[in-house]
Short mmCIF file of C-alpha atoms and ligand atoms in Angstrom, two decimals:
data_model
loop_
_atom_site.label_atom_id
_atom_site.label_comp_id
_atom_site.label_asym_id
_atom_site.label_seq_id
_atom_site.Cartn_x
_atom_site.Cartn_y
_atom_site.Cartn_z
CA UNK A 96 -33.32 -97.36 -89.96
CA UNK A 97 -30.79 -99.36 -87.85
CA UNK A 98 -30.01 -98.01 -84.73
CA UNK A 99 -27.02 -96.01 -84.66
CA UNK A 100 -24.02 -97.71 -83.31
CA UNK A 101 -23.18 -94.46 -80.85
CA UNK A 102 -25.56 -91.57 -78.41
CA UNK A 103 -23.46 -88.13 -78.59
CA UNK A 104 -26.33 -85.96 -76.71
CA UNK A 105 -25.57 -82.45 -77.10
CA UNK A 106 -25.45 -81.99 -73.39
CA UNK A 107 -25.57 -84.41 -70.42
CA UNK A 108 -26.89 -82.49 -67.29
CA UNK A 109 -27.15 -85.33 -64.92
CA UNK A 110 -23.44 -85.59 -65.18
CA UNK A 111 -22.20 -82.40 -63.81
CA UNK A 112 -23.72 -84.29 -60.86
CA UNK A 113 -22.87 -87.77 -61.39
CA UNK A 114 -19.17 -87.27 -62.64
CA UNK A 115 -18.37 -85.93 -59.03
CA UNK A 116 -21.03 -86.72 -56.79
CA UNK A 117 -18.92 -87.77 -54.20
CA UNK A 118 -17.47 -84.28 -54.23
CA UNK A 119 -20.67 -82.65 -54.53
CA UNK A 120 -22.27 -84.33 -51.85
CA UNK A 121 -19.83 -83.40 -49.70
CA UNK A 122 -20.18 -79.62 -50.12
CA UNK A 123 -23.74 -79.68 -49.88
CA UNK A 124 -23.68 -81.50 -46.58
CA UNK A 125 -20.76 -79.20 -44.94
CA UNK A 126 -23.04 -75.83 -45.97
CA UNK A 127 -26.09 -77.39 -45.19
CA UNK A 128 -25.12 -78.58 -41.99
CA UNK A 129 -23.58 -75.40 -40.90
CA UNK A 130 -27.19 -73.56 -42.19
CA UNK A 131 -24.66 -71.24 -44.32
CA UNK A 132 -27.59 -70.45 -47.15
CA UNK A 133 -27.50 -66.91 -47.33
CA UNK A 134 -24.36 -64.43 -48.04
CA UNK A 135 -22.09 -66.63 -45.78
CA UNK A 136 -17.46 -66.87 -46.28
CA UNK A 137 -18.66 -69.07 -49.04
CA UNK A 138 -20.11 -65.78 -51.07
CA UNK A 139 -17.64 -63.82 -49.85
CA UNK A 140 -14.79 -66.27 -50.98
CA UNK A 141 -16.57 -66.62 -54.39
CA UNK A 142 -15.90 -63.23 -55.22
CA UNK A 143 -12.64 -62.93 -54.36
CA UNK A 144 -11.83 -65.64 -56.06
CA UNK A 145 -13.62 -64.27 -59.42
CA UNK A 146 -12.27 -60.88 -58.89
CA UNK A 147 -8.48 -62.49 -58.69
CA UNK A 148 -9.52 -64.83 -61.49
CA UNK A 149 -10.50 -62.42 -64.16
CA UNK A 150 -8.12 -59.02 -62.57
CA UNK A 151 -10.87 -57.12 -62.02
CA UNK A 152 -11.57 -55.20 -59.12
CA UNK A 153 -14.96 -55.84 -57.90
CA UNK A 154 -16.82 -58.85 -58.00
CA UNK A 155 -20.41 -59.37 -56.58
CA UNK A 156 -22.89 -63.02 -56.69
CA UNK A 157 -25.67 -62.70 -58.19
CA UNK A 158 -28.68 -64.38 -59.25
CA UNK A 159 -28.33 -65.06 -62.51
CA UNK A 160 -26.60 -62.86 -65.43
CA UNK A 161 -29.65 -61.38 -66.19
CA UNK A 162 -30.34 -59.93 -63.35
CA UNK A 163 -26.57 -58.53 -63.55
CA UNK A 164 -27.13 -56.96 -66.49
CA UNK A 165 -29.98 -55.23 -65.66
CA UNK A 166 -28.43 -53.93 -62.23
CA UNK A 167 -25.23 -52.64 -63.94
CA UNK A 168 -27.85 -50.47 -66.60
CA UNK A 169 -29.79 -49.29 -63.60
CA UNK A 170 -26.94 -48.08 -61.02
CA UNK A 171 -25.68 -46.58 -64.65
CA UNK A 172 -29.40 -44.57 -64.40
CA UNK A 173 -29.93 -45.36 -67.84
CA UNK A 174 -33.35 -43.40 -68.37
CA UNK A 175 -36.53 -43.94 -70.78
CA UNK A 176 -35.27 -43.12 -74.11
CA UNK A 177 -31.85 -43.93 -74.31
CA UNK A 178 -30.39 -46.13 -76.51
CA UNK A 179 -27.90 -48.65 -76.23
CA UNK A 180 -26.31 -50.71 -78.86
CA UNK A 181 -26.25 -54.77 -79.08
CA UNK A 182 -25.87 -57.39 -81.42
CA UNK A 183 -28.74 -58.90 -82.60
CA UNK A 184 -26.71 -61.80 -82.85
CA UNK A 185 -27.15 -62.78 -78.98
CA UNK A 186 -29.11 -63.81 -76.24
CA UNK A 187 -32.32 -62.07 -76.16
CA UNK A 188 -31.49 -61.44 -72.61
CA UNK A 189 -28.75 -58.46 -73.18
CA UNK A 190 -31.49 -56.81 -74.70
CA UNK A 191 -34.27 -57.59 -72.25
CA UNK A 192 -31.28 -56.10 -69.52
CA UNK A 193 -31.25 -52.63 -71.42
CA UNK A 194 -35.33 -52.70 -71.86
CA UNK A 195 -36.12 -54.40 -68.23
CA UNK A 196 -33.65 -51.34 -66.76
CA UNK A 197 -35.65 -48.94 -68.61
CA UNK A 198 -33.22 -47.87 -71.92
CA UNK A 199 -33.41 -49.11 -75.71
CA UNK A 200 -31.77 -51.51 -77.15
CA UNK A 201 -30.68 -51.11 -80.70
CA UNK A 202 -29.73 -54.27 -82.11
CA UNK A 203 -26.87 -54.28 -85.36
CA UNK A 204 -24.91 -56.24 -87.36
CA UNK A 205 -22.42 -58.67 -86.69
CA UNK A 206 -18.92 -59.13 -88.01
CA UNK A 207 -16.31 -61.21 -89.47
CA UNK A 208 -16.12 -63.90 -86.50
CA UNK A 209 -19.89 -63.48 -85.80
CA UNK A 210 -19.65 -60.97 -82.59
CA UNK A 211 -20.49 -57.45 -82.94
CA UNK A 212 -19.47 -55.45 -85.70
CA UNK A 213 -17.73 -52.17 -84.28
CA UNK A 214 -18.13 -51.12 -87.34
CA UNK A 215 -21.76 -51.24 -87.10
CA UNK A 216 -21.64 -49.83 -83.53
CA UNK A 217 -20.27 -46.53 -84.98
CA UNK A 218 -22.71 -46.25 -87.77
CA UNK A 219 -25.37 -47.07 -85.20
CA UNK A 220 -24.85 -43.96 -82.98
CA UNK A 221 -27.47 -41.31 -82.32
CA UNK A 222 -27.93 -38.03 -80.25
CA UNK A 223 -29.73 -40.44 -78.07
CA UNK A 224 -26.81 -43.32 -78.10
CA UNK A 225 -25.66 -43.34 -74.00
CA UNK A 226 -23.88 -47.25 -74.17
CA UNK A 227 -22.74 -50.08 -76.42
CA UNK A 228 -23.41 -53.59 -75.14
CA UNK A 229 -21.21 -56.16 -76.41
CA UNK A 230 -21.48 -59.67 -75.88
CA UNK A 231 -18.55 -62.17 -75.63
CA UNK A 232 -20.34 -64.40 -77.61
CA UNK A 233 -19.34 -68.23 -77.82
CA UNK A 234 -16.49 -67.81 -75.54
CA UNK A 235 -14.42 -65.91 -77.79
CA UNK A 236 -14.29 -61.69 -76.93
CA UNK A 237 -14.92 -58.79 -79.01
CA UNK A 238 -12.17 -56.50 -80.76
CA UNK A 239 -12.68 -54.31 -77.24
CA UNK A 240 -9.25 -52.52 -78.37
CA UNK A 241 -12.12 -51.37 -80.97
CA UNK A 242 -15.04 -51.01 -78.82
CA UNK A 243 -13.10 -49.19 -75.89
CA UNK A 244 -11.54 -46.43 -78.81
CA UNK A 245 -15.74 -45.99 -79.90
CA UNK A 246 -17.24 -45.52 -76.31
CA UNK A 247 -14.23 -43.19 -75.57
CA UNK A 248 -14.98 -41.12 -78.23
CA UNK A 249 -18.32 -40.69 -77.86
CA UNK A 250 -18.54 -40.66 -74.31
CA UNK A 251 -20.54 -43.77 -74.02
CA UNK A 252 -20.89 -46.97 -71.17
CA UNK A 253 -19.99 -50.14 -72.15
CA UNK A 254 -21.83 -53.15 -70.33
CA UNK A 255 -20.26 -55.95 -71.37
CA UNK A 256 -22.63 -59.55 -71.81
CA UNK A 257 -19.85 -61.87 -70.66
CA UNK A 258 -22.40 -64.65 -69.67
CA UNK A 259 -20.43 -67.01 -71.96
CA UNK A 260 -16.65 -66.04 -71.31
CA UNK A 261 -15.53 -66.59 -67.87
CA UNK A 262 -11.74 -66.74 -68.48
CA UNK A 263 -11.99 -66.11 -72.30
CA UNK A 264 -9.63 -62.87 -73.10
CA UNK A 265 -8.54 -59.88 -76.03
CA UNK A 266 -4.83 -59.15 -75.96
CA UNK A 267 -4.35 -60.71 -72.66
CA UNK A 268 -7.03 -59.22 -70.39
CA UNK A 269 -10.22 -60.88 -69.54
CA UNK A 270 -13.80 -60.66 -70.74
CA UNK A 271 -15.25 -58.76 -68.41
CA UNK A 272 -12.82 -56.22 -67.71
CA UNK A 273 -13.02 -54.07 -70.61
CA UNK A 274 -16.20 -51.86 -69.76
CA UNK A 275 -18.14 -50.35 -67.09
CA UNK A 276 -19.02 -53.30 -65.76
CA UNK A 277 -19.98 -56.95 -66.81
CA UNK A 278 -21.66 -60.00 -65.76
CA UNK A 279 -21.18 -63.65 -65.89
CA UNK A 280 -23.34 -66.71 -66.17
CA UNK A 281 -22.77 -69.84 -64.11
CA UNK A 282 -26.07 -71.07 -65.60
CA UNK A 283 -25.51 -75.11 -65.51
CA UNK A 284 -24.58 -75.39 -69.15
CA UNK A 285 -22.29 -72.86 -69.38
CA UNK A 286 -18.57 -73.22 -69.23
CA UNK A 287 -18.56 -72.97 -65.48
CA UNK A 288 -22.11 -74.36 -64.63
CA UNK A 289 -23.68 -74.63 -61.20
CA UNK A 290 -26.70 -76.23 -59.74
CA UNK A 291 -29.25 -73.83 -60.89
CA UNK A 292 -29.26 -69.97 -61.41
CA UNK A 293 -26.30 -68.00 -60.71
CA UNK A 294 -24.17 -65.07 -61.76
CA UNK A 295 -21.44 -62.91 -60.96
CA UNK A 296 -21.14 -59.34 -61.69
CA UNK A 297 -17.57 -57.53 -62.48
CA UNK A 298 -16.19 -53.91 -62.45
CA UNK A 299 -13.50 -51.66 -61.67
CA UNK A 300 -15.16 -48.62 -60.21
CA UNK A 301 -15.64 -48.63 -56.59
CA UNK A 302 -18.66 -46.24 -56.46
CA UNK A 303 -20.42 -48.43 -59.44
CA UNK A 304 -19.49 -51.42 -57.06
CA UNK A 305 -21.08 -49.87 -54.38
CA UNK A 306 -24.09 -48.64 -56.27
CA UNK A 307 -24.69 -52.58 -57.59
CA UNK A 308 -24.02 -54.41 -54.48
CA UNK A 309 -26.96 -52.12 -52.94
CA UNK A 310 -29.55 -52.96 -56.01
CA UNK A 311 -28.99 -56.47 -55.70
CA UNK A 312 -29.31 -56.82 -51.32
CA UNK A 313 -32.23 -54.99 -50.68
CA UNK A 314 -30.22 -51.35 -50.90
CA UNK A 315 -27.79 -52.44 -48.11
CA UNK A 316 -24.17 -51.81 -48.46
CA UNK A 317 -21.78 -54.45 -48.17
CA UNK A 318 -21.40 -53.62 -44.17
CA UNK A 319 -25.17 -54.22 -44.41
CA UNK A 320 -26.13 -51.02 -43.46
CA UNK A 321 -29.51 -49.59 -45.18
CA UNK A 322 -28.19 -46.97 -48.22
CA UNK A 323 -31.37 -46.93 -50.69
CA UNK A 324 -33.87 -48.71 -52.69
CA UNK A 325 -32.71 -52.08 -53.82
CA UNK A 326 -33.96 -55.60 -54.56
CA UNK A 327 -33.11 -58.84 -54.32
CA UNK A 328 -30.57 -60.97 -56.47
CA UNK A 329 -28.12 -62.73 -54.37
CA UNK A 330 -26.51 -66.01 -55.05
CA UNK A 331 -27.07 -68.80 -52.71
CA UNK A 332 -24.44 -69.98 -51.01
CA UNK A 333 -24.56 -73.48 -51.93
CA UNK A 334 -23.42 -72.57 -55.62
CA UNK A 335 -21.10 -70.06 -54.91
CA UNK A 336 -19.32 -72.99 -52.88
CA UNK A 337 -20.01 -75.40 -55.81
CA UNK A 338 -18.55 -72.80 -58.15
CA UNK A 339 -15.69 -71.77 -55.72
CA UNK A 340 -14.97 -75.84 -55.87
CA UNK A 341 -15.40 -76.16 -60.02
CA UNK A 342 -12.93 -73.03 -60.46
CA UNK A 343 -9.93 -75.01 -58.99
CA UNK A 344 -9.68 -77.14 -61.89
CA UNK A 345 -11.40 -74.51 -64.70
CA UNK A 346 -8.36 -74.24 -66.57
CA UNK A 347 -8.23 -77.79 -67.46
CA UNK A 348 -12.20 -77.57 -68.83
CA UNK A 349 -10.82 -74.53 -70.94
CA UNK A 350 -7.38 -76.44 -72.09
CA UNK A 351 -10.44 -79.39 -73.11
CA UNK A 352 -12.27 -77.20 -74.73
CA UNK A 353 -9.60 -75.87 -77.03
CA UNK A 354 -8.56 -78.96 -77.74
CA UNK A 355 -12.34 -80.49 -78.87
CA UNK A 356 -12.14 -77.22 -80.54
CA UNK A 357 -8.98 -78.00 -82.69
CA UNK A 358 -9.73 -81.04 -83.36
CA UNK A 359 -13.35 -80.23 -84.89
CA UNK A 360 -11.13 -77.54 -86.84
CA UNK A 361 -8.63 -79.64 -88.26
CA UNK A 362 -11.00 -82.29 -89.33
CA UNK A 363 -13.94 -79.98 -90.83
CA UNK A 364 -11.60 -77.51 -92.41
CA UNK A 365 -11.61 -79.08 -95.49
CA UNK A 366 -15.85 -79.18 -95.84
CA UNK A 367 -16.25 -76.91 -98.24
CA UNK A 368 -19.73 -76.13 -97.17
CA UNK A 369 -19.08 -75.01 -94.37
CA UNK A 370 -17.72 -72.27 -92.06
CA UNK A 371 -16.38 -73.14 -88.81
CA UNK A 372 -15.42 -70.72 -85.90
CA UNK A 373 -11.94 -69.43 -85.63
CA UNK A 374 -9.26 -72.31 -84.28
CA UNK A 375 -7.81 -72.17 -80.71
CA UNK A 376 -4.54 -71.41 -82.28
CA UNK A 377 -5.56 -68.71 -85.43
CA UNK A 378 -5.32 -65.22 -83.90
CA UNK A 379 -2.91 -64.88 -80.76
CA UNK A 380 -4.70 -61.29 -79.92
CA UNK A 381 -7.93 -63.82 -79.12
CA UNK A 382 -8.15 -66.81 -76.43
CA UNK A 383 -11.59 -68.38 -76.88
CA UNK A 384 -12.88 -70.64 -74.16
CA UNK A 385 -15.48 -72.27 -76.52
CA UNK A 386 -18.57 -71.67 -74.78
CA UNK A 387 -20.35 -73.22 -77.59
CA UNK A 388 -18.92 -74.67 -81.47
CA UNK A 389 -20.82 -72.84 -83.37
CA UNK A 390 -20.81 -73.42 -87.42
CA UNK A 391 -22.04 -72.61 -90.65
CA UNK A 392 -23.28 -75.09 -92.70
CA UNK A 393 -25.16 -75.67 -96.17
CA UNK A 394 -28.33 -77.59 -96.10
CA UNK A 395 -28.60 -77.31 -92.32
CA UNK A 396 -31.64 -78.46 -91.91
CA UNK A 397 -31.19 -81.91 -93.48
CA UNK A 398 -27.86 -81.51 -91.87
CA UNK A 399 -29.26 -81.43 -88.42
CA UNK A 400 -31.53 -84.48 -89.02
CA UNK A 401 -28.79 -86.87 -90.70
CA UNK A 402 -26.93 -86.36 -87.12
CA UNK A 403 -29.83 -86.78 -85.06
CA UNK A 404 -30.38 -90.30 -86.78
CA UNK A 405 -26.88 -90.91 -86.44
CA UNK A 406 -27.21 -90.34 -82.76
CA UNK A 407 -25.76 -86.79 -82.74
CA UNK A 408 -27.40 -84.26 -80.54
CA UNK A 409 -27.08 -80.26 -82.10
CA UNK A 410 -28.69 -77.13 -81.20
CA UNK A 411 -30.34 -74.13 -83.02
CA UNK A 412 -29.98 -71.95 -80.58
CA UNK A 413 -32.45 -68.89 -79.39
CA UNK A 414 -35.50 -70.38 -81.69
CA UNK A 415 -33.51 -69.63 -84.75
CA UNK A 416 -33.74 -65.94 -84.70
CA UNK A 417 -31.53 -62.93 -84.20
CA UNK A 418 -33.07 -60.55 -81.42
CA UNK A 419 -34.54 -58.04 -83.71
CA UNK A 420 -36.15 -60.97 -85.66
CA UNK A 421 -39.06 -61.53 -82.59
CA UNK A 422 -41.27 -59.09 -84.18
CA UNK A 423 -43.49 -58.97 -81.21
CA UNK A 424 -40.95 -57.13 -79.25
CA UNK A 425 -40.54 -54.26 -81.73
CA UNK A 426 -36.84 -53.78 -82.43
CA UNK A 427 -37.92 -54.71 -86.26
CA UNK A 428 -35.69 -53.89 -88.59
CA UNK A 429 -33.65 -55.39 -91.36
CA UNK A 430 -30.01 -57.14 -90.89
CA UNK A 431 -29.15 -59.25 -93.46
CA UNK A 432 -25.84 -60.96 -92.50
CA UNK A 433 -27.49 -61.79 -88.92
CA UNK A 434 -30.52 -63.22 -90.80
CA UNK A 435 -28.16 -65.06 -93.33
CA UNK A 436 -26.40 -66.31 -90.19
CA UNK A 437 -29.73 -67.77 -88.81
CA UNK A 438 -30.75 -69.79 -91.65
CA UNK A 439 -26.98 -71.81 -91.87
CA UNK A 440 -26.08 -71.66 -87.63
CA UNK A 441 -26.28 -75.37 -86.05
CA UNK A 442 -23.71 -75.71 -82.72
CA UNK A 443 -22.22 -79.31 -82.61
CA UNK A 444 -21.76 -80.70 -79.10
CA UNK A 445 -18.68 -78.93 -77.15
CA UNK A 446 -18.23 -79.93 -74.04
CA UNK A 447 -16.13 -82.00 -71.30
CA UNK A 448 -18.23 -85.51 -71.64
CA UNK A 449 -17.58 -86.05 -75.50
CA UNK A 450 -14.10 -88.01 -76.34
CA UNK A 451 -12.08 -87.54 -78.94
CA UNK A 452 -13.68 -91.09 -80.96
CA UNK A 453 -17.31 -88.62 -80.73
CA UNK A 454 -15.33 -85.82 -82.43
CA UNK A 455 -14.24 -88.53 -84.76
CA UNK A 456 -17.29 -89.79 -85.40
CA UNK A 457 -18.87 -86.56 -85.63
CA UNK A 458 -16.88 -85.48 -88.20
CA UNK A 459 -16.98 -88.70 -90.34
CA UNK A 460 -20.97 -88.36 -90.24
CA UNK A 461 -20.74 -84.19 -91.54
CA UNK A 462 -18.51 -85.64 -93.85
CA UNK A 463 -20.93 -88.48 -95.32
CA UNK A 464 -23.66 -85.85 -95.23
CA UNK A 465 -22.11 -83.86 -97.79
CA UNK A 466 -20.50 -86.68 -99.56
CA UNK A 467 -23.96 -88.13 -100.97
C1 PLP B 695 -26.79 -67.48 -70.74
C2 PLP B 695 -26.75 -66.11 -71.27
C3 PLP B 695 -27.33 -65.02 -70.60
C4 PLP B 695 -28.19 -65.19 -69.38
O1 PLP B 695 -27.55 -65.77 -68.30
P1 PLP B 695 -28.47 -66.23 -67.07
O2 PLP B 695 -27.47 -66.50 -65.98
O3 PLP B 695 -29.19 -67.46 -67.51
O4 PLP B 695 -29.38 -65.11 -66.75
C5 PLP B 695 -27.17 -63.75 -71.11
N1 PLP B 695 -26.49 -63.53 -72.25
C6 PLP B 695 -25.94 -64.55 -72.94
C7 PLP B 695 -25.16 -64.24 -74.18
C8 PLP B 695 -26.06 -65.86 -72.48
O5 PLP B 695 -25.55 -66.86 -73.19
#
């Protein structure tokens, strides 16, 4: 086969550096040569800023989202034998949170735009239920209108997974804010992506706040004094400054991502097999950030390799499996629109590098696909 006139990879990780190095460089010589590494103003700024960015009241750094997870679940003292309810259509790592903090997940059904079902939450609850664990998958944020109303009335905490929605929002308010607490991902492919590992944990209670900042600084409180048992999950200093840099201009990325968004919309809608994600523009109760463009699509498979020999890079993502699908782990059971899902989900590249011509181009190659 000829070569293919373009290269659309589905992500370019040397350029978060090489786009800005200049700016980059610059803020790892100022830390570095003031031997800030370790919760320094640069922390401290970072999560004010992501408190004031997504309204709520606490923020903390983190590690990774992960390890925020599993923190909020523990200072909730979660206990062996209580359950908590997921989508199986996530990250295996919400569920490793609940199992790693010593609870259950119980993984259901998704709904209509591919997140959580609420539906299924409520059909889902046992004696044993003690927390529903949505995540804002993609970007876009659960019905929590719908969540909130279930977890009130059965007296349950809500941890949300917002790993993939810094500044996505329901009715207005951010994902994030809805629950107990939440954390976020600044893993370097996500929408706001640092130089490694790193995450940022959100909520609105003070003594929950207090609880998590312990866990995650060796059980010291935030005037360092020694409170309890904790470990250690901080984020380094150097990305919360990168991060605390990136979020000055992170509503342009969003605005950027919308638009790729739209315009893979209003080129694919008419492919009749397929099923794209809801536009930027179709629901005002949603605002996506687009976290990843996620579709449906007949024949994937052969799909998937007429782009790659057209130069397009896409992703399967999570080994092709819904979380209750890795039968080693044991949450076994049957969920047929998740596993339907599965067998037709391919993301196409969404990001800030791709131009509007790649969307083009992208869209004339699905096109030929199902054309022949
Ligand atoms: C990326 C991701 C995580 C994990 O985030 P880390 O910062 O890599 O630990 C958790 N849940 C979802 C849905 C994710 O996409």
């Amino acid at each position: 086969m000829a070569s293919s006139p373009r290269k659309i990879p589905f992500f370019e990780y040397p350029r978060l550096y090489l786009d800005e190095k200049k700016e980059i460089m610059s803020i790892f010589d100022e830390i570095s040569s003031r031997g800030a590494f370790i919760l320094q103003k640069d922390v401290t700024e970072f999560e004010e800023n992501l408190s004031k960015y997504t309204g709520a009241n606490y923020a903390i750094g983190v590690g990774n989202a992960t390890d925020g997870l599993e923190i909020a679940w523990m200072a909730l003292k979660i206990k062996p034998g209580d359950e908590i309810i997921c989508c199986s259509h996530t990250m295996l790592a919400t569920a490793s949170a609940i199992k790693i903090a010593g609870g259950s997940p119980i993984p259901v059904e998704l709904g209509y735009d591919n997140l959580i079902d609420p539906k299924a939450v409520e059909d889902a609850i046992t004696s044993n239920t003690v927390g529903i664990m949505p995540t804002q998958l993609n970007g876009r944020t659960c019905n929590m209108e719908e969540i909130m109303q279930i977890a009130d009335k059965y007296k349950l905490f809500v941890v949300e997974d917002a790993a993939q929605a810094l500044g996505s929002k329901f009715k207005g308010k951010h994902a994030g804010t809805f629950g107990n607490a939440s954390a976020i991902s600044f893993y370097p492919a996500k929408v706001l992506g640092c130089f490694g590992d790193g995450g940022g944990l959100l909520t609105n209670e003070y003594d929950l706040f207090d609880k998590m900042y312990q866990l995650h600084d060796h059980g010291r409180d935030k005037n360092g004094e020694q409170k309890s048992w904790g470990r250690n999950s901080r984020l380094d200093n150097i990305q919360a400054a990168i991060i605390n840099y990136k979020l000055k201009k992170y509503d342009l990325v969003i605005e950027r991502r919308r638009q790729v968004a739209k315009i893979y919309n209003d080129l694919l809608e008419d492919v009749k097999e397929l099923k794209l994600p809801p536009s930027p523009d179709s629901d005002s109760n949603h605002f996506d950030v687009y976290q990843n463009y996620e579709i449906e699509a007949e024949n994937r498979n052969e799909l998937k390799k007429h782009l790659n020999s057209a130069g397009i890079g896409t992703l399967i993502q999570w080994g092709g499996k819904g979380i209750h699908q890795w039968e080693n782990l044991g949450l076994g059971k049957c969920l047929p629109k998740v596993e339907n899902f599965f067998d037709k989900c391919i993301m196409l590249p969404m990001n800030i590098f791709i131009s509007d011509e790649d969307i083009f181009y992208i869209c004339e190659q699905i096109k030929i696909f199902y054309s022949n």
